[in-house]
Coordinates of C-alpha atoms in Angstrom, one line a residue:
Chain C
X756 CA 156.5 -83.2 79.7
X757 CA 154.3 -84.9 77.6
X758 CA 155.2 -88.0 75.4
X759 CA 153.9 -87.9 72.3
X760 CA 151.3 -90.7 71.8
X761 CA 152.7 -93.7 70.8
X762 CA 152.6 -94.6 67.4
X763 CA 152.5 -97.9 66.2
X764 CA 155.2 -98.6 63.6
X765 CA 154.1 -99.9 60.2
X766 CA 156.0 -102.2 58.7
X767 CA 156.3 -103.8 54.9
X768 CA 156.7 -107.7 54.3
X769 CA 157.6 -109.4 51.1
X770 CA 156.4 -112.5 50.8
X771 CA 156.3 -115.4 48.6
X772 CA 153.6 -117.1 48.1
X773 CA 155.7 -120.4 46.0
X774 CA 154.6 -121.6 42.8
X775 CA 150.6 -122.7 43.6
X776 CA 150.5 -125.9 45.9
X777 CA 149.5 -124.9 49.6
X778 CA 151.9 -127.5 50.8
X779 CA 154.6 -125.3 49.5
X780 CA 153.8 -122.2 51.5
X781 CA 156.3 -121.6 54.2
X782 CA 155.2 -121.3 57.6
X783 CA 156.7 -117.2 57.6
X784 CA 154.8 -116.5 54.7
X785 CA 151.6 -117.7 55.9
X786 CA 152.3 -115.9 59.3
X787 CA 152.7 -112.5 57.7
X788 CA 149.5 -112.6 55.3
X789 CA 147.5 -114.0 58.4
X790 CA 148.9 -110.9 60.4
X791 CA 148.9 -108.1 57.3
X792 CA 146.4 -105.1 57.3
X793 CA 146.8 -104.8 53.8
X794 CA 147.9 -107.0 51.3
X795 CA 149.5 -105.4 47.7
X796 CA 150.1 -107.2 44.5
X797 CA 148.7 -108.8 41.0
X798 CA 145.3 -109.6 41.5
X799 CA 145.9 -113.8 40.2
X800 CA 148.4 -114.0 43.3
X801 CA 145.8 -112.1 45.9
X802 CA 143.3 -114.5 45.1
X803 CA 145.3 -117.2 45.9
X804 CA 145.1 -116.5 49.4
X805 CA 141.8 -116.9 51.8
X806 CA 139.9 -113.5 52.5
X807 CA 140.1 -112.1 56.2
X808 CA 137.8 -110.0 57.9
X809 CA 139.1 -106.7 57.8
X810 CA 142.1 -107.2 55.7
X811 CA 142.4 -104.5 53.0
X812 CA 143.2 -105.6 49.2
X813 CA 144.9 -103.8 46.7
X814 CA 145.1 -105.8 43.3
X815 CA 146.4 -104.7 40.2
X816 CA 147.2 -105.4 36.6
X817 CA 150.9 -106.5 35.5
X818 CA 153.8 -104.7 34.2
X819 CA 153.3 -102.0 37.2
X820 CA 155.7 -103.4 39.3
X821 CA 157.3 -99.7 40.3
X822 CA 154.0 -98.0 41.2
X823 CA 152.6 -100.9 43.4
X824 CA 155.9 -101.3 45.5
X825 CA 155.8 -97.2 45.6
X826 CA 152.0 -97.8 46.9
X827 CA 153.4 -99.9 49.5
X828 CA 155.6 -98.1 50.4
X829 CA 153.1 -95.4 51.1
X830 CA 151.2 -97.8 53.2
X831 CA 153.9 -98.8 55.1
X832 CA 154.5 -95.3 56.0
X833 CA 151.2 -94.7 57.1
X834 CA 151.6 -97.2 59.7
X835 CA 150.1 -100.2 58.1
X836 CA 151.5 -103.9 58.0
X837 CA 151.8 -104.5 54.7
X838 CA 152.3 -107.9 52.9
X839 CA 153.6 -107.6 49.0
X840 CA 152.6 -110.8 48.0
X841 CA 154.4 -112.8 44.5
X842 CA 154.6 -115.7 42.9
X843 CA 157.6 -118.6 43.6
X844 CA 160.4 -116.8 45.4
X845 CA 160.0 -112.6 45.7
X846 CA 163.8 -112.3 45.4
X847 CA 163.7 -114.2 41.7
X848 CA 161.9 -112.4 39.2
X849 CA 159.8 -111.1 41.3
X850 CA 158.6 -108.0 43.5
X851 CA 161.7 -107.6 45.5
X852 CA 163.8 -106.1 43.0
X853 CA 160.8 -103.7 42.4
X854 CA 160.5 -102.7 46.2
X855 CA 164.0 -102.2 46.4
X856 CA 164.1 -99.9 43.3
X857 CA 161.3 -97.8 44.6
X858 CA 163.2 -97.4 47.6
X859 CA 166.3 -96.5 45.8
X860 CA 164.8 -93.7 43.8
X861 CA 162.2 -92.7 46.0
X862 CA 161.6 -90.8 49.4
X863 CA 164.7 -90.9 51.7
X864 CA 163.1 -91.7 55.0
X865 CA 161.5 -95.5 53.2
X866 CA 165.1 -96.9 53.7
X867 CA 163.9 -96.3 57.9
X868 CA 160.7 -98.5 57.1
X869 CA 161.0 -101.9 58.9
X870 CA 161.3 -104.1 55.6
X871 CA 162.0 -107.7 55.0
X872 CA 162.0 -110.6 52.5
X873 CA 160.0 -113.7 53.2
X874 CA 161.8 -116.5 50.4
X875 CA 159.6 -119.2 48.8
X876 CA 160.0 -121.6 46.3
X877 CA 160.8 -120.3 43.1
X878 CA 159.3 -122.4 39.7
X879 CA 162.4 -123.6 38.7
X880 CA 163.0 -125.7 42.0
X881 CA 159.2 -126.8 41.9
X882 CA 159.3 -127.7 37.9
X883 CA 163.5 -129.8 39.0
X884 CA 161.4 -131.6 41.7
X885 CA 158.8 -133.2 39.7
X886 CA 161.0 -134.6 37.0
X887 CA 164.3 -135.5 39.5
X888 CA 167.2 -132.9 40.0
X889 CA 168.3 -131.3 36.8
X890 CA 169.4 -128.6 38.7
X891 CA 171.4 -130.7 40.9
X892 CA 175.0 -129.2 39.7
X893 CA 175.7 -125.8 38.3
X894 CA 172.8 -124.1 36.8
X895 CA 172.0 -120.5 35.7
X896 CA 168.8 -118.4 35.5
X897 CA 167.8 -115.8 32.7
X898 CA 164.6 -114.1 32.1
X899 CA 163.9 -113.7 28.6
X900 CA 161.7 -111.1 29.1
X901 CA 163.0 -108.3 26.9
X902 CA 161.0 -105.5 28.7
X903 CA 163.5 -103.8 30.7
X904 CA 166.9 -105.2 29.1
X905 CA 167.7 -105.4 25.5
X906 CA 167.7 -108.7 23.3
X907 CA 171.6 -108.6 22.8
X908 CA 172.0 -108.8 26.6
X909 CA 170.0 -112.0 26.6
X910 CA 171.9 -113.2 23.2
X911 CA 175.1 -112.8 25.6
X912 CA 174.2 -114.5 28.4
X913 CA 172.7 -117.7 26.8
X914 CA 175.9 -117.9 24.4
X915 CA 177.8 -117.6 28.2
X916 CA 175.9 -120.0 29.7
X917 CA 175.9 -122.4 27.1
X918 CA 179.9 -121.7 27.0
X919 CA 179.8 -122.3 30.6
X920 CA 178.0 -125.6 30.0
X921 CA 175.5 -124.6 32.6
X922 CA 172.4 -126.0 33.2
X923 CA 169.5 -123.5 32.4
X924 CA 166.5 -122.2 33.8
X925 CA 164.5 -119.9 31.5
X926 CA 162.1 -117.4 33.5
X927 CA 159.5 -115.8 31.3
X928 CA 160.0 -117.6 28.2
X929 CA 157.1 -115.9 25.9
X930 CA 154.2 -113.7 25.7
X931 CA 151.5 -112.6 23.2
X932 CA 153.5 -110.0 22.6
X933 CA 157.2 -111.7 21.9
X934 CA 156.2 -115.2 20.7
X935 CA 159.4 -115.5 18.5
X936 CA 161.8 -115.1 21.3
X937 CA 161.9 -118.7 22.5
X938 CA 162.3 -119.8 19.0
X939 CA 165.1 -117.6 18.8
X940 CA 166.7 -118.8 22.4
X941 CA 166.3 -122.2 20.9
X942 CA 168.0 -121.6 17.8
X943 CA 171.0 -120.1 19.7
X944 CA 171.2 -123.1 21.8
X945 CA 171.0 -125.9 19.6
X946 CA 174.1 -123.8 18.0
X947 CA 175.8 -124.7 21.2
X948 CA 174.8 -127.6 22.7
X949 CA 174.2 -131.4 22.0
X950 CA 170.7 -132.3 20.3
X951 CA 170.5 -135.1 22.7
X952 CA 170.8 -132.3 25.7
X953 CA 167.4 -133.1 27.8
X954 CA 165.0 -130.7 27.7
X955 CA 161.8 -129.7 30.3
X956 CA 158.5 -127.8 29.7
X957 CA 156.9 -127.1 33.0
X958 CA 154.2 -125.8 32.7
X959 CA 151.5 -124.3 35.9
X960 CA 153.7 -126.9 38.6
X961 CA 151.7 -127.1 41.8
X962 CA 148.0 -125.9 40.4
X963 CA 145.6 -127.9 38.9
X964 CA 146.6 -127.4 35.0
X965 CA 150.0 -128.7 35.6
X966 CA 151.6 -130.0 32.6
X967 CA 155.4 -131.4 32.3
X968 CA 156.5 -132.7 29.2
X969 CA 160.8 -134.2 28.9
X970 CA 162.2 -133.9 25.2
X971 CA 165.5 -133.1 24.0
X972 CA 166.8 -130.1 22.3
X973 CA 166.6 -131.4 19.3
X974 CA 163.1 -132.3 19.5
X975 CA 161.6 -129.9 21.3
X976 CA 159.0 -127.4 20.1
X977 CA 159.9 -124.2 21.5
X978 CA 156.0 -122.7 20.9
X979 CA 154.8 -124.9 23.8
X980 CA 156.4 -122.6 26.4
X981 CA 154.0 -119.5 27.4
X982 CA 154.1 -117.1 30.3
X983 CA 153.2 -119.8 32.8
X984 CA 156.1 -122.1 31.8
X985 CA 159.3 -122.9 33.5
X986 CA 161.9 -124.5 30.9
X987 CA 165.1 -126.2 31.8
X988 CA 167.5 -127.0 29.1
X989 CA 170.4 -129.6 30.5
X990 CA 173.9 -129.0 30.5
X991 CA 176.2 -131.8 28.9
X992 CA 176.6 -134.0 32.3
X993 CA 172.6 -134.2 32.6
X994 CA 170.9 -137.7 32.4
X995 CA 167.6 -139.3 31.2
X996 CA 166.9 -142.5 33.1
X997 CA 163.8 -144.4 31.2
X998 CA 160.9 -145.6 32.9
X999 CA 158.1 -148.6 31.6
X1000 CA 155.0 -146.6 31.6
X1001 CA 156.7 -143.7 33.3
X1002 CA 157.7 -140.5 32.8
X1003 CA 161.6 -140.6 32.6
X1004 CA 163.9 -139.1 35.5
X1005 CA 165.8 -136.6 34.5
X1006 CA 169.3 -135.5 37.0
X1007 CA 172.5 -133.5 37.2
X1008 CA 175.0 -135.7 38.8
X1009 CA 177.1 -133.9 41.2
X1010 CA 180.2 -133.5 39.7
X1011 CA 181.6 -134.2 36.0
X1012 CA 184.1 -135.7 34.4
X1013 CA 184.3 -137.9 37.3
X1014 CA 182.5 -141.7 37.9
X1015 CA 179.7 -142.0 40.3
Chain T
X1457 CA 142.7 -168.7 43.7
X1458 CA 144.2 -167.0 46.4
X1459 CA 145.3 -163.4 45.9
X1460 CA 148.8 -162.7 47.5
X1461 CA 148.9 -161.1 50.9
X1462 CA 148.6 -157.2 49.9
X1463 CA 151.8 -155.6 50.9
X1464 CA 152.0 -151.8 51.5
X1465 CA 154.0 -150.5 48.9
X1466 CA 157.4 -148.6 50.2
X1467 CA 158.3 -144.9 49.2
X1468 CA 161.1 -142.6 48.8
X1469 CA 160.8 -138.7 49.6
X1470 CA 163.8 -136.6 49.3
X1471 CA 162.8 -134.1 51.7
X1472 CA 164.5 -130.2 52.2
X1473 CA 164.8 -128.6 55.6
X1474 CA 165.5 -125.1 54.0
X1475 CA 168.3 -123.5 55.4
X1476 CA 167.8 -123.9 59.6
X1477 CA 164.8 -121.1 60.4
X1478 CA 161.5 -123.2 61.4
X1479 CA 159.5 -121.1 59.2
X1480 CA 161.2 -121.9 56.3
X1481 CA 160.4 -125.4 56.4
X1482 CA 157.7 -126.2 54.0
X1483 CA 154.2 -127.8 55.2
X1484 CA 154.8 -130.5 52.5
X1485 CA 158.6 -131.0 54.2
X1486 CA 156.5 -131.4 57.5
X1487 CA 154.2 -134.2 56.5
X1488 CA 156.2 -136.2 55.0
X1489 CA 158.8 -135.9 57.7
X1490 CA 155.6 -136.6 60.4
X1491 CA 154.9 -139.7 58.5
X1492 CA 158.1 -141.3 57.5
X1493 CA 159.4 -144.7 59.4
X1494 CA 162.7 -144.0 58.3
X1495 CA 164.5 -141.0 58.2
X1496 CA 168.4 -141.1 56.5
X1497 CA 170.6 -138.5 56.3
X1498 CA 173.4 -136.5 57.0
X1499 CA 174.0 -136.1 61.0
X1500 CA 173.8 -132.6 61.7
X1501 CA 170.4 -132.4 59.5
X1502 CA 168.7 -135.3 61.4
X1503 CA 169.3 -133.5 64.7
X1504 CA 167.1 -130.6 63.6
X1505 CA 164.3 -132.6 63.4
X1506 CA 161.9 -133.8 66.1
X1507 CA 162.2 -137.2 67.6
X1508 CA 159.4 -139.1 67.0
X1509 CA 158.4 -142.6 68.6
X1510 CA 158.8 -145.7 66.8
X1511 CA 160.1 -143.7 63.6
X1512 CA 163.8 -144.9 63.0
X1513 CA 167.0 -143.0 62.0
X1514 CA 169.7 -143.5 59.9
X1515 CA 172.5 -140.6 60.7
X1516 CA 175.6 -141.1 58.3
X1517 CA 178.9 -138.8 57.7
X1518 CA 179.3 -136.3 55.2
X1519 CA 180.7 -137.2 52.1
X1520 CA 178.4 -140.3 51.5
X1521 CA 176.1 -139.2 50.0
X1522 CA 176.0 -142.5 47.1
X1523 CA 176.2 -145.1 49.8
X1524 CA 173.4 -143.2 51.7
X1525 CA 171.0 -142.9 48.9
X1526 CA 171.3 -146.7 47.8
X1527 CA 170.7 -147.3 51.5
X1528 CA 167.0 -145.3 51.6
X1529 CA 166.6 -147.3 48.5
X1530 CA 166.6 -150.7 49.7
X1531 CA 164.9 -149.4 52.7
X1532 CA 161.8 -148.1 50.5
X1533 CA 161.7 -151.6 48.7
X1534 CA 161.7 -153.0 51.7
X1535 CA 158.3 -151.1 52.3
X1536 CA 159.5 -148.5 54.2
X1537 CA 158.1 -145.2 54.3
X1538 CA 161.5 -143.5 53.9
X1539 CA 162.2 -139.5 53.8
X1540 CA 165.6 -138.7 52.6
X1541 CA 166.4 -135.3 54.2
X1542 CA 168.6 -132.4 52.8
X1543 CA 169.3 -128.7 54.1
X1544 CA 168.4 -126.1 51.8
X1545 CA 166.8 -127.5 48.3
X1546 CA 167.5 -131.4 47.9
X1547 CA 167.6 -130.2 43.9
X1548 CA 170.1 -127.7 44.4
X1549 CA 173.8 -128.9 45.6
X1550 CA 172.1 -131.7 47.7
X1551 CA 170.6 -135.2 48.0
X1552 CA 168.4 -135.3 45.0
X1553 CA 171.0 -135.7 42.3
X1554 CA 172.6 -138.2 44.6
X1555 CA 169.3 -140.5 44.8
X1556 CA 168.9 -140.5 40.8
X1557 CA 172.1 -140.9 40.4
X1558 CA 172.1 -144.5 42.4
X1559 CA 168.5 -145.0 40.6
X1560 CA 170.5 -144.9 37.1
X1561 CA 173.5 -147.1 38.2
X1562 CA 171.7 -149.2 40.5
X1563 CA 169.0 -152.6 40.1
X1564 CA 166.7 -151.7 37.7
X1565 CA 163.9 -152.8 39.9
X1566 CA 164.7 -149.2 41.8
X1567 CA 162.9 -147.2 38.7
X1568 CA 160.0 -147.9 39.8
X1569 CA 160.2 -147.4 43.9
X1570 CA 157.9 -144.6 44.3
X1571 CA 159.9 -141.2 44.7
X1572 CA 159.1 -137.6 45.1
X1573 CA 161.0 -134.8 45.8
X1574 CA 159.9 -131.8 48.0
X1575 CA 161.6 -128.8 46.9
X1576 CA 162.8 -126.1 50.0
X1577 CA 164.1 -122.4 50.7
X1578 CA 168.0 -123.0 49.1
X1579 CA 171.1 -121.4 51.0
X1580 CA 171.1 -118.6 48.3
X1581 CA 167.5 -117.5 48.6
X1582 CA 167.3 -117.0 52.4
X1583 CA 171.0 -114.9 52.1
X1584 CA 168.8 -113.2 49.3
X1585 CA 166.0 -112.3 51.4
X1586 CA 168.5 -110.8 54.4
X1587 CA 169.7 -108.2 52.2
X1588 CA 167.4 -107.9 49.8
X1589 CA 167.3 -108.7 46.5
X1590 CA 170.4 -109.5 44.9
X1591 CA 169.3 -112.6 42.9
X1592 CA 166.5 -109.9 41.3
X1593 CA 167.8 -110.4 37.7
X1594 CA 169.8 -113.4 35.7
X1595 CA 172.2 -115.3 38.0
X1596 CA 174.1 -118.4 38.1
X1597 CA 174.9 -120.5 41.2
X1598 CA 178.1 -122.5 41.0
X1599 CA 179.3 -124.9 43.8
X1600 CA 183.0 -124.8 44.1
X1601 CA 184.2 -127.9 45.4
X1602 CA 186.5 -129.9 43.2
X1603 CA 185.7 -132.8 44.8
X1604 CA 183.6 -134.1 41.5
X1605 CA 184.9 -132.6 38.8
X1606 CA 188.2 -130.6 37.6
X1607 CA 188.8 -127.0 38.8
X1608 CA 189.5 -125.9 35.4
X1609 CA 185.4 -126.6 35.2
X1610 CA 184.7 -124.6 38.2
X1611 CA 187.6 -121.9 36.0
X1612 CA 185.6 -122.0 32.8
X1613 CA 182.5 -121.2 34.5
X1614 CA 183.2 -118.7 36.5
X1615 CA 185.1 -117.5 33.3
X1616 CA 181.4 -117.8 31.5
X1617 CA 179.6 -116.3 34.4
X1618 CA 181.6 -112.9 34.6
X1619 CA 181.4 -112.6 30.8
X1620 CA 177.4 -113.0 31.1
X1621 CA 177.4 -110.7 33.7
X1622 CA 175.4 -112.8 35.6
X1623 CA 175.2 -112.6 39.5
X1624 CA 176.7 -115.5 40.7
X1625 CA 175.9 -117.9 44.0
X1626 CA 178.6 -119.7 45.1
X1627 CA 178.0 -122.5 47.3
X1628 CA 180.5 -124.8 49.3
X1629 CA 183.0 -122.2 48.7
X1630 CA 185.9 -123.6 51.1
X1631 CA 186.7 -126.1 53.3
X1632 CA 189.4 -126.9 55.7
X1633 CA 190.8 -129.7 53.0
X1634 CA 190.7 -126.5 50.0
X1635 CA 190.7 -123.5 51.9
X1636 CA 192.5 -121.5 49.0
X1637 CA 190.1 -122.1 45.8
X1638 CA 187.8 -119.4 47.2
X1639 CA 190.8 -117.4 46.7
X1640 CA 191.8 -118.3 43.3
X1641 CA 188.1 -117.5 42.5
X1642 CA 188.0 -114.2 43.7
X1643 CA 191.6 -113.6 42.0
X1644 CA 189.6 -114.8 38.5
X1645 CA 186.8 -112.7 39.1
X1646 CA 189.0 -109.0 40.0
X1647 CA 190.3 -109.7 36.6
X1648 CA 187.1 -109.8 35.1
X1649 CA 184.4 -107.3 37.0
X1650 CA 184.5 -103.9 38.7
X1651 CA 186.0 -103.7 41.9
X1652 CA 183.0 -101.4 43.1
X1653 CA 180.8 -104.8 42.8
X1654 CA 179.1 -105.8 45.8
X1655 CA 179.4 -109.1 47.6
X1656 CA 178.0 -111.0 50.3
X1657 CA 178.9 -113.2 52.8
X1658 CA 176.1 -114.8 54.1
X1659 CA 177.0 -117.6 57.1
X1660 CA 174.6 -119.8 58.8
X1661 CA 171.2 -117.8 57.1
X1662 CA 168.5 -118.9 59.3
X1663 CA 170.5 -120.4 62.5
X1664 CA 171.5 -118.8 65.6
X1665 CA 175.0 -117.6 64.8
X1666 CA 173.9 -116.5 61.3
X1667 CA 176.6 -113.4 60.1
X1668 CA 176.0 -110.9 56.8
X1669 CA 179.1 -108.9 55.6
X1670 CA 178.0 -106.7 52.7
X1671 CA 181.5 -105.6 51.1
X1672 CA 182.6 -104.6 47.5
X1673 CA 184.7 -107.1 45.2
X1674 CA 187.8 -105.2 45.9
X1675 CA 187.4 -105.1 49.5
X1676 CA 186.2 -108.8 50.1
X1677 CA 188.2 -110.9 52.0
X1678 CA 187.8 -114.2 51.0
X1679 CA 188.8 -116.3 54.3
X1680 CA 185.9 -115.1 55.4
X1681 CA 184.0 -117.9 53.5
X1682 CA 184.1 -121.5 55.4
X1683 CA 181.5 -124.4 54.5
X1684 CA 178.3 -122.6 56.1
X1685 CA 178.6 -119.8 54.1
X1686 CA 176.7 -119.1 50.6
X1687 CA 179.0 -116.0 48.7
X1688 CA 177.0 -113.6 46.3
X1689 CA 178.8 -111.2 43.7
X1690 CA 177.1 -109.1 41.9
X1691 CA 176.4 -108.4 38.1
X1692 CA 177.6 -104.7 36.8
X1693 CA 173.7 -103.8 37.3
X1694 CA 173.4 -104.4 41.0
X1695 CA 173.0 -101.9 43.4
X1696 CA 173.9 -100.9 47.4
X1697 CA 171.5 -98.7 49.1
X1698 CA 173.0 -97.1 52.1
X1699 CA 171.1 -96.9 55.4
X1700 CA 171.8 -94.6 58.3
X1701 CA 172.7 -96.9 61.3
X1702 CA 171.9 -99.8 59.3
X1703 CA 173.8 -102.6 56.7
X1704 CA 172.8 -101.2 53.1
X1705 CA 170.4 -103.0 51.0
X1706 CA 171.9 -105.1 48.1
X1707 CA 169.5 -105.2 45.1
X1708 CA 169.6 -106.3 41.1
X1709 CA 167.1 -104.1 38.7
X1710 CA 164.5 -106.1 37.3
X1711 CA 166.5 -105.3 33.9
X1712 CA 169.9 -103.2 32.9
X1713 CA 170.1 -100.7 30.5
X1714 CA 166.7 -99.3 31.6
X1715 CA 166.2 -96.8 33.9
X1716 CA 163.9 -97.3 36.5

């Protein structure tokens, strides 16, 4: 009897690409994009990586998260090794989620694909590293995106966080289209917390515009956070040390309520 | 006049290894480890890196993590090329936050040591990326060793975290001198979110004996957390998808209250 001719399997990748700085790509990520056939995503984090002969591209806009993991998928399907490429860390914000929706509500017979997640470095751990370790002890993460959640749901969770005295790391902070929201996060927060609470704008870590600026709640001006911004508001153990002439540290201590 | 001898200037580089897999070690991580005269650290961390001729090593225990870091510091001044290395994320539950903290309380002549620290793939992220995408939407991650602060702190913000709804990360969850506070967590947390919630036990992510449970809230058997493993528990949004002959995929919606 004949075998049927074998098929080579296709096969769909995740992959991170972290937040801009080539020293920051894993070793796995670069692996897979080297060894894709096709790579999928927004076309700001396709060009980021080098073109290779023979390598198929599919860019597209923002916001259609759903219907370029679905695409994918497709590919995959269709025997083709596929590289979804994001920003930071895909399992943070980022096109995981989407994939694994697509999956979830789509045809039966993608949860066979051969799928996996290649981690990176997510903006908040790039945007801690360059000032010190304000995420050094416990610290929470919240989109303030209101696209796919309502506004009440983000009230909750910073009013929990700040109960919680968490440090936090605010994803998506504003748009063109919701410019008030960080003003309204803010106000929320200095409700809560301590105007002396330390405060960090990180803006574009790792690519050539970077641009970090330390302030305090009380000071800080919520309007200089945009899309490409990372902001980390301090929970009531985290630290300023001053510099001369430098940029101060900024840490988390390890514990609280307890003496180095 | 004669200029004084120019003396090479020491550094400091707080250094993560990621969680164990080669590929997850950053090319930054690798330079600076390739470069360093002087590597300090925690034992079992300095064993997963290379021997190199002429570069020296400084292995201490667990648990001294102050003394260490003042010790890379007076290495450093001493003009010593000095990495300080971390598993994981040296921001996240690790080394950095030690290192500033000696900076604050130590000779002021420390502030201006030159210091960098190179982010990694943390514990949480690479347990992410094995199941899928659990960390997709607004989580918290929450280390629960007392050893540095009260457990009615680690109470309160679990508390905080369940009434957010946030998916929560909990690192160091047990040890053989506590192993009954991952138990009194999980007790809080049944009061407080749907037994149907999934969880995770992720041990050793990246290493040879690495082990993934995926179980429901209800279900979970905490002794099944030691020190190697990073626990994940859902919010009410996240999602199993079931796989024939396979573990399910764990995922969290981009938003909630929004259907796909």
């Amino acid at each position: 009897m004949m075998q049927p001719p074998r098929v080579q399997a296709g096969n769909l990748r995740i992959v991170g690409l972290g937040p801009g700085d080539a020293g920051w790509l894993t070793p796995e990520a670069s692996a897979v994009l080297a060894n894709a056939t096709d790579l999928v995503g927004y076309a700001p984090y396709l060009d980021r990586i080098p073109h290779q002969h023979g390598q198929v591209r599919h860019a597209s806009d923002n916001r259609v998260e759903l219907e370029r993991a679905r695409h994918a998928l497709r590919l995959a399907e269709d025997a083709r090794q596929v590289a979804v490429v994001s920003g930071g860390d895909p399992g943070v914000f980022a096109m995981a989620a989407a994939v694994f929706e697509a999956i979830e509500g789509g045809d039966p017979a993608w949860r066979e694909i051969d799928i996996a997640v290649c981690p990176g470095v997510s903006a908040m751990q790039a945007a801690a590293a360059r000032i010190g370790a304000p995420l050094g002890h416990d610290f929470c993460a919240i989109s303030l995106s209101d696209n796919r959640k309502p506004w009440s749901l983000v009230e909750q969770r910073l009013t929990a966080a700040a109960i919680g005295d968490f440090v936090i790391a605010l994803y998506n902070p504003a748009s063109k289209a919701r410019p008030h929201q960080i003003h309204d996060a803010f106000a929320l927060l200095r409700q809560r917390k301590a105007g002396a609470t330390p405060v960090i704008f990180a803006r574009a870590v790792g690519r050539p515009d970077e641009k970090i600026i330390v302030t305090t709640l009380r000071s800080a001006e919520p309007s200089l956070a945009d899309m490409s911004t990372l902001v980390i508001i301090g929970s009531s153990e985290t630290r300023m040390i001053e510099r001369a002439g430098a940029r101060p540290f900024v840490y988390t201590p390890r514990g609280a309520g307890a003496s180095p």
